[in-house]
Each structure stands twice: as structure tokens, then as C-alpha cells.
Amino acid sequence: QSALTQPASVSGSLGQSITISCTGTSSDVGSYNLVSWYQQHPGKAPKLMIYEGSKRPSGLSNRFSGSKSGNTASLTISGLQAEDESDYYCCSYAGNSNWVFGGGTKLTVL
Amino acid sequence: QVQLQESGPGLVKPSQTLSLTCTVSGGSISSGNYYWSWIRQHPGKGLEWIGYIYYSGSTYYNPSLKSRVTISVDTSKNQFSLKLSSVTAADTAVYFCARASGYGDYLHSFDYWGQGTLVTVSS
């Protein structure tokens, strides 16, 4: 299966909002409500930010939100903070006990 | 708090077998509702799911790697392991172990990760 498609980079100013898209197909993103999002700082392990498309793990800031429309999922970060600067990856269940990730998006906070 | 830690050789020769172990602490690997996963990241690239195992031994693999991958579990040591055979330079990557979480057989995300270990394939 092919990787999910994410923009290579996005940027936003402190306090603003940004949205990162994640485009799959009708076999993965479009078929299941099982998109998750991960934040990864350089040299660190990924951290779960969103699961089941829009749910936040306990204790995670509500500045992070997720949504889906058709074959495209989105991660929105509101009130951008300096510490949000990181790489972000989406992931989707692809059926038959198979999972596919996106290529990652580098977020720059200006 | 669950913690995962990868261990194994950082250098493997081409055509040989890559072997890594993940030690789980802060919780039992035999707890239900979790699958224990391997995920890799090629240098400067995205993430790739390799496969996962249930504590009973049931395994599921990425179709693109299935012919070369074996994941096993040792519940007595609270560990699970990855073997990837016939490696080439294309298998050079950071390898992460992670816990897949959900409800029963319904998994929704990878919620705990190890710090990752770089494995280089080179002669």
C-alpha cells in the first residue's frame, strides 16, 4: 500500500492556527475512523496526539484537534506555541490488520 | 507508566538477519487489548509499520515485508522481538517498538513508544 500524502511543510505565526492534511484512499482513510496523529521532535520517539480521527489522549491540550472528510484527514493546531514546532505524522488503519503512515509534515512556528 | 526499550546490534552486515528486542516495563505484556508493534523510520523519512504481535503469539505483518519478518514474544521476560532476514542497505533505519492500543481486537493507535534504535546495514 502507498503512504498517506501529507504536505512536506507548513508554517504559522505564534498564536495563529494551522491545519495539516493527510490524504489517503477509500481503502484506508476513507473506510475507517481510525486515523491517528503523532508529534515527533528531532531524535525523539513519536507522541500520540489524536486517535480515532478526533479524540485526544488524556491530558493533551485542546489546542490540538482532528477531523476527516472523505479520504482526507486533518490536524488543526490552534494558538500556535513555540514548542509546537515539530514533525507531524498521520496514520490510518488500511484493513487486513495493516497500517499505513504519512510521509510527515514539518511545522515551523514563525 | 508503561515504558518500552529497544536493544540489539546497531550494525548488521548485508544478507544477514537483523535482530532486536523490546523490553516492556510498568505493565504486563500479557494484558489484554494491546498488540506489541515494530515500526521503523528510514533516515529523514516517514514511519513504516512493520508488524505486531499479541501476547498469545498471534502475529500480523506489513505485506511488503512479510516474507522477511518474524515477530515473537516472551511473556516470562516481558519482551517481544523482531527478526528481519536478508537485510540490505535499504533496511537501514531507526527501529521503534510501540504498543498498539484499543478495545478488544479493535485497535486505534500506537500510544506508547520506545526511544528507537538506529540499525545500519553495512559491510
XYZ file of C-alpha atoms in Angstrom:
233
model
C 0.000 0.000 0.000
C 1.173 3.597 -0.557
C 1.987 6.026 2.183
C -0.596 8.651 3.052
C 0.087 12.055 1.486
C 0.983 14.994 3.705
C 2.417 18.411 2.798
C 6.163 18.459 3.362
C 5.981 21.628 5.401
C 3.597 24.155 6.888
C 4.254 27.288 8.884
C 2.354 29.675 11.085
C 2.943 32.544 13.461
C 2.732 32.384 17.215
C -0.889 32.399 18.320
C -2.270 31.553 14.897
C -3.886 28.300 13.743
C -2.629 25.846 11.151
C -4.054 22.731 9.538
C -2.131 19.744 8.254
C -3.845 17.499 5.730
C -3.444 13.762 5.280
C -4.817 12.260 2.088
C -5.373 8.567 1.653
C -7.764 6.428 -0.334
C -11.116 4.752 0.020
C -9.203 1.685 1.268
C -7.717 3.372 4.307
C -8.660 6.889 5.496
C -11.976 6.813 3.695
C -13.048 3.432 5.027
C -12.179 3.612 8.710
C -12.470 6.126 11.515
C -9.007 5.061 12.638
C -6.736 7.974 11.799
C -4.181 8.928 14.424
C -1.680 11.768 14.556
C 1.800 11.826 16.075
C 4.198 14.594 17.010
C 7.897 13.848 16.714
C 10.656 16.162 17.869
C 14.118 15.574 16.329
C 15.779 12.451 17.691
C 12.765 11.566 19.817
C 10.019 8.972 19.704
C 6.665 9.897 18.181
C 3.980 11.021 20.637
C 0.301 10.233 20.140
C -1.737 13.429 19.725
C -5.044 12.322 18.188
C -6.698 8.943 17.749
C -9.915 7.738 16.122
C -9.789 10.847 13.985
C -10.671 13.398 16.636
C -10.077 12.057 20.144
C -7.306 13.415 22.363
C -5.379 11.288 24.851
C -5.920 12.236 28.462
C -4.044 15.377 29.433
C -3.356 16.597 25.921
C -4.017 20.247 25.168
C -7.333 21.021 23.475
C -5.391 23.228 21.069
C -4.971 20.052 19.036
C -7.986 18.774 17.125
C -8.640 16.318 14.332
C -11.261 15.821 11.655
C -11.945 13.854 8.495
C -13.781 14.379 5.249
C -13.866 11.613 2.699
C -10.368 10.319 2.073
C -8.661 13.266 3.790
C -7.977 13.694 7.488
C -6.782 16.916 9.065
C -4.938 18.008 12.185
C -5.543 21.550 13.392
C -3.350 23.275 15.954
C -4.754 26.498 17.338
C -2.948 29.173 19.356
C 0.435 28.089 17.986
C 3.222 27.951 20.538
C 6.956 27.687 20.011
C 7.015 24.149 21.393
C 4.591 23.005 18.681
C 7.420 23.263 16.148
C 7.970 19.629 15.231
C 7.299 16.926 12.663
C 3.776 15.539 12.485
C 2.704 12.184 11.062
C -0.719 10.777 10.314
C -1.527 7.081 10.393
C -4.533 5.093 9.244
C -5.766 1.547 9.501
C -5.764 0.075 5.991
C -7.688 -3.142 6.516
C -6.482 -6.733 6.899
C -4.540 -5.838 10.059
C -2.400 -3.410 8.099
C -1.423 0.160 8.981
C -0.061 2.978 6.819
C 1.647 6.218 7.813
C 2.020 9.545 6.089
C 5.343 10.949 4.933
C 5.334 13.594 7.644
C 4.939 17.371 7.790
C 7.460 19.768 9.264
C 5.742 22.551 11.198
C 7.645 25.794 11.568
C 6.429 28.371 14.089
C 7.393 31.850 12.949
C 3.564 4.360 33.269
C 4.419 1.880 30.558
C 7.930 2.123 29.157
C 9.459 0.342 26.190
C 13.164 -0.037 25.443
C 14.747 -1.426 22.296
C 18.041 -3.303 22.354
C 20.211 -5.060 19.809
C 23.145 -4.619 17.424
C 23.497 -1.257 15.754
C 25.357 -2.679 12.760
C 24.313 -5.630 10.607
C 26.011 -6.961 7.502
C 24.123 -7.231 4.209
C 22.269 -10.542 3.705
C 22.323 -11.245 7.444
C 19.415 -11.146 9.903
C 18.587 -8.066 11.954
C 17.520 -8.961 15.498
C 16.055 -6.549 18.042
C 14.339 -6.985 21.401
C 11.889 -4.674 23.145
C 11.619 -4.837 26.932
C 8.353 -3.621 28.434
C 8.243 -2.216 31.964
C 5.494 -0.656 34.051
C 2.914 -3.134 32.827
C 2.462 -6.723 31.759
C 2.851 -7.640 28.115
C 0.135 -10.228 28.769
C -2.508 -7.602 29.471
C -5.369 -7.805 27.045
C -6.322 -5.170 24.464
C -2.725 -4.436 23.412
C -0.659 -5.516 20.461
C 3.086 -5.081 20.582
C 4.478 -3.445 17.477
C 7.577 -2.705 15.477
C 7.746 0.469 13.391
C 10.737 1.844 11.516
C 11.852 5.190 10.168
C 14.366 5.478 7.348
C 16.822 8.391 7.800
C 14.994 11.652 7.193
C 11.858 9.815 6.086
C 8.433 8.856 7.326
C 7.305 5.968 9.504
C 6.637 2.431 8.301
C 4.623 -0.161 10.233
C 6.443 -3.496 10.269
C 4.033 -5.657 12.243
C 2.715 -6.575 15.664
C 2.072 -9.469 17.988
C -0.495 -10.316 20.635
C 0.743 -11.882 23.871
C -0.810 -15.199 22.774
C 1.549 -15.242 19.795
C -0.798 -14.106 17.011
C 1.149 -12.038 14.508
C 0.292 -9.586 11.733
C 2.827 -8.194 9.276
C 3.134 -5.462 6.681
C 2.564 -7.264 3.349
C 5.613 -5.582 1.843
C 7.902 -7.081 4.498
C 6.023 -10.232 5.411
C 8.375 -12.656 3.658
C 11.349 -11.451 5.732
C 9.813 -10.600 9.120
C 9.285 -12.648 12.260
C 7.962 -11.153 15.493
C 7.931 -13.259 18.643
C 7.018 -12.739 22.285
C 8.473 -13.963 25.580
C 5.886 -13.270 28.277
C 8.146 -14.600 31.052
C 10.622 -11.810 30.300
C 8.003 -9.222 29.323
C 9.756 -8.861 25.971
C 8.987 -9.142 22.299
C 11.423 -9.391 19.420
C 11.909 -8.620 15.752
C 13.873 -10.595 13.193
C 14.302 -9.230 9.680
C 16.161 -11.528 7.321
C 18.232 -10.921 4.195
C 18.814 -7.264 5.006
C 20.151 -4.713 2.551
C 21.163 -1.079 2.869
C 17.503 -0.208 2.330
C 16.776 -1.641 5.779
C 18.965 0.964 7.462
C 16.584 2.819 9.748
C 15.648 3.733 13.279
C 13.550 0.886 14.648
C 10.893 1.680 17.250
C 8.875 -0.687 19.366
C 5.434 0.559 20.321
C 2.195 -0.511 21.962
C -0.918 -0.632 19.807
C -3.942 0.144 21.918
C -7.669 -0.189 21.549
C -10.713 -2.091 22.727
C -10.559 -5.852 22.433
C -9.489 -6.650 18.873
C -10.285 -3.074 17.787
C -7.023 -1.132 17.712
C -6.944 2.602 17.217
C -3.438 3.945 17.767
C 0.124 3.454 18.933
C 0.133 5.063 22.354
C 3.499 4.204 23.899
C 6.808 4.110 22.057
C 10.382 3.202 22.803
C 13.097 5.761 22.124
C 14.179 3.953 18.964
C 17.449 2.355 17.948
C 19.412 3.018 14.773
C 20.348 -0.068 12.810
C 22.808 0.380 9.978
C 23.229 -2.286 7.312
C 26.771 -2.158 6.004
C 29.690 -4.438 5.373
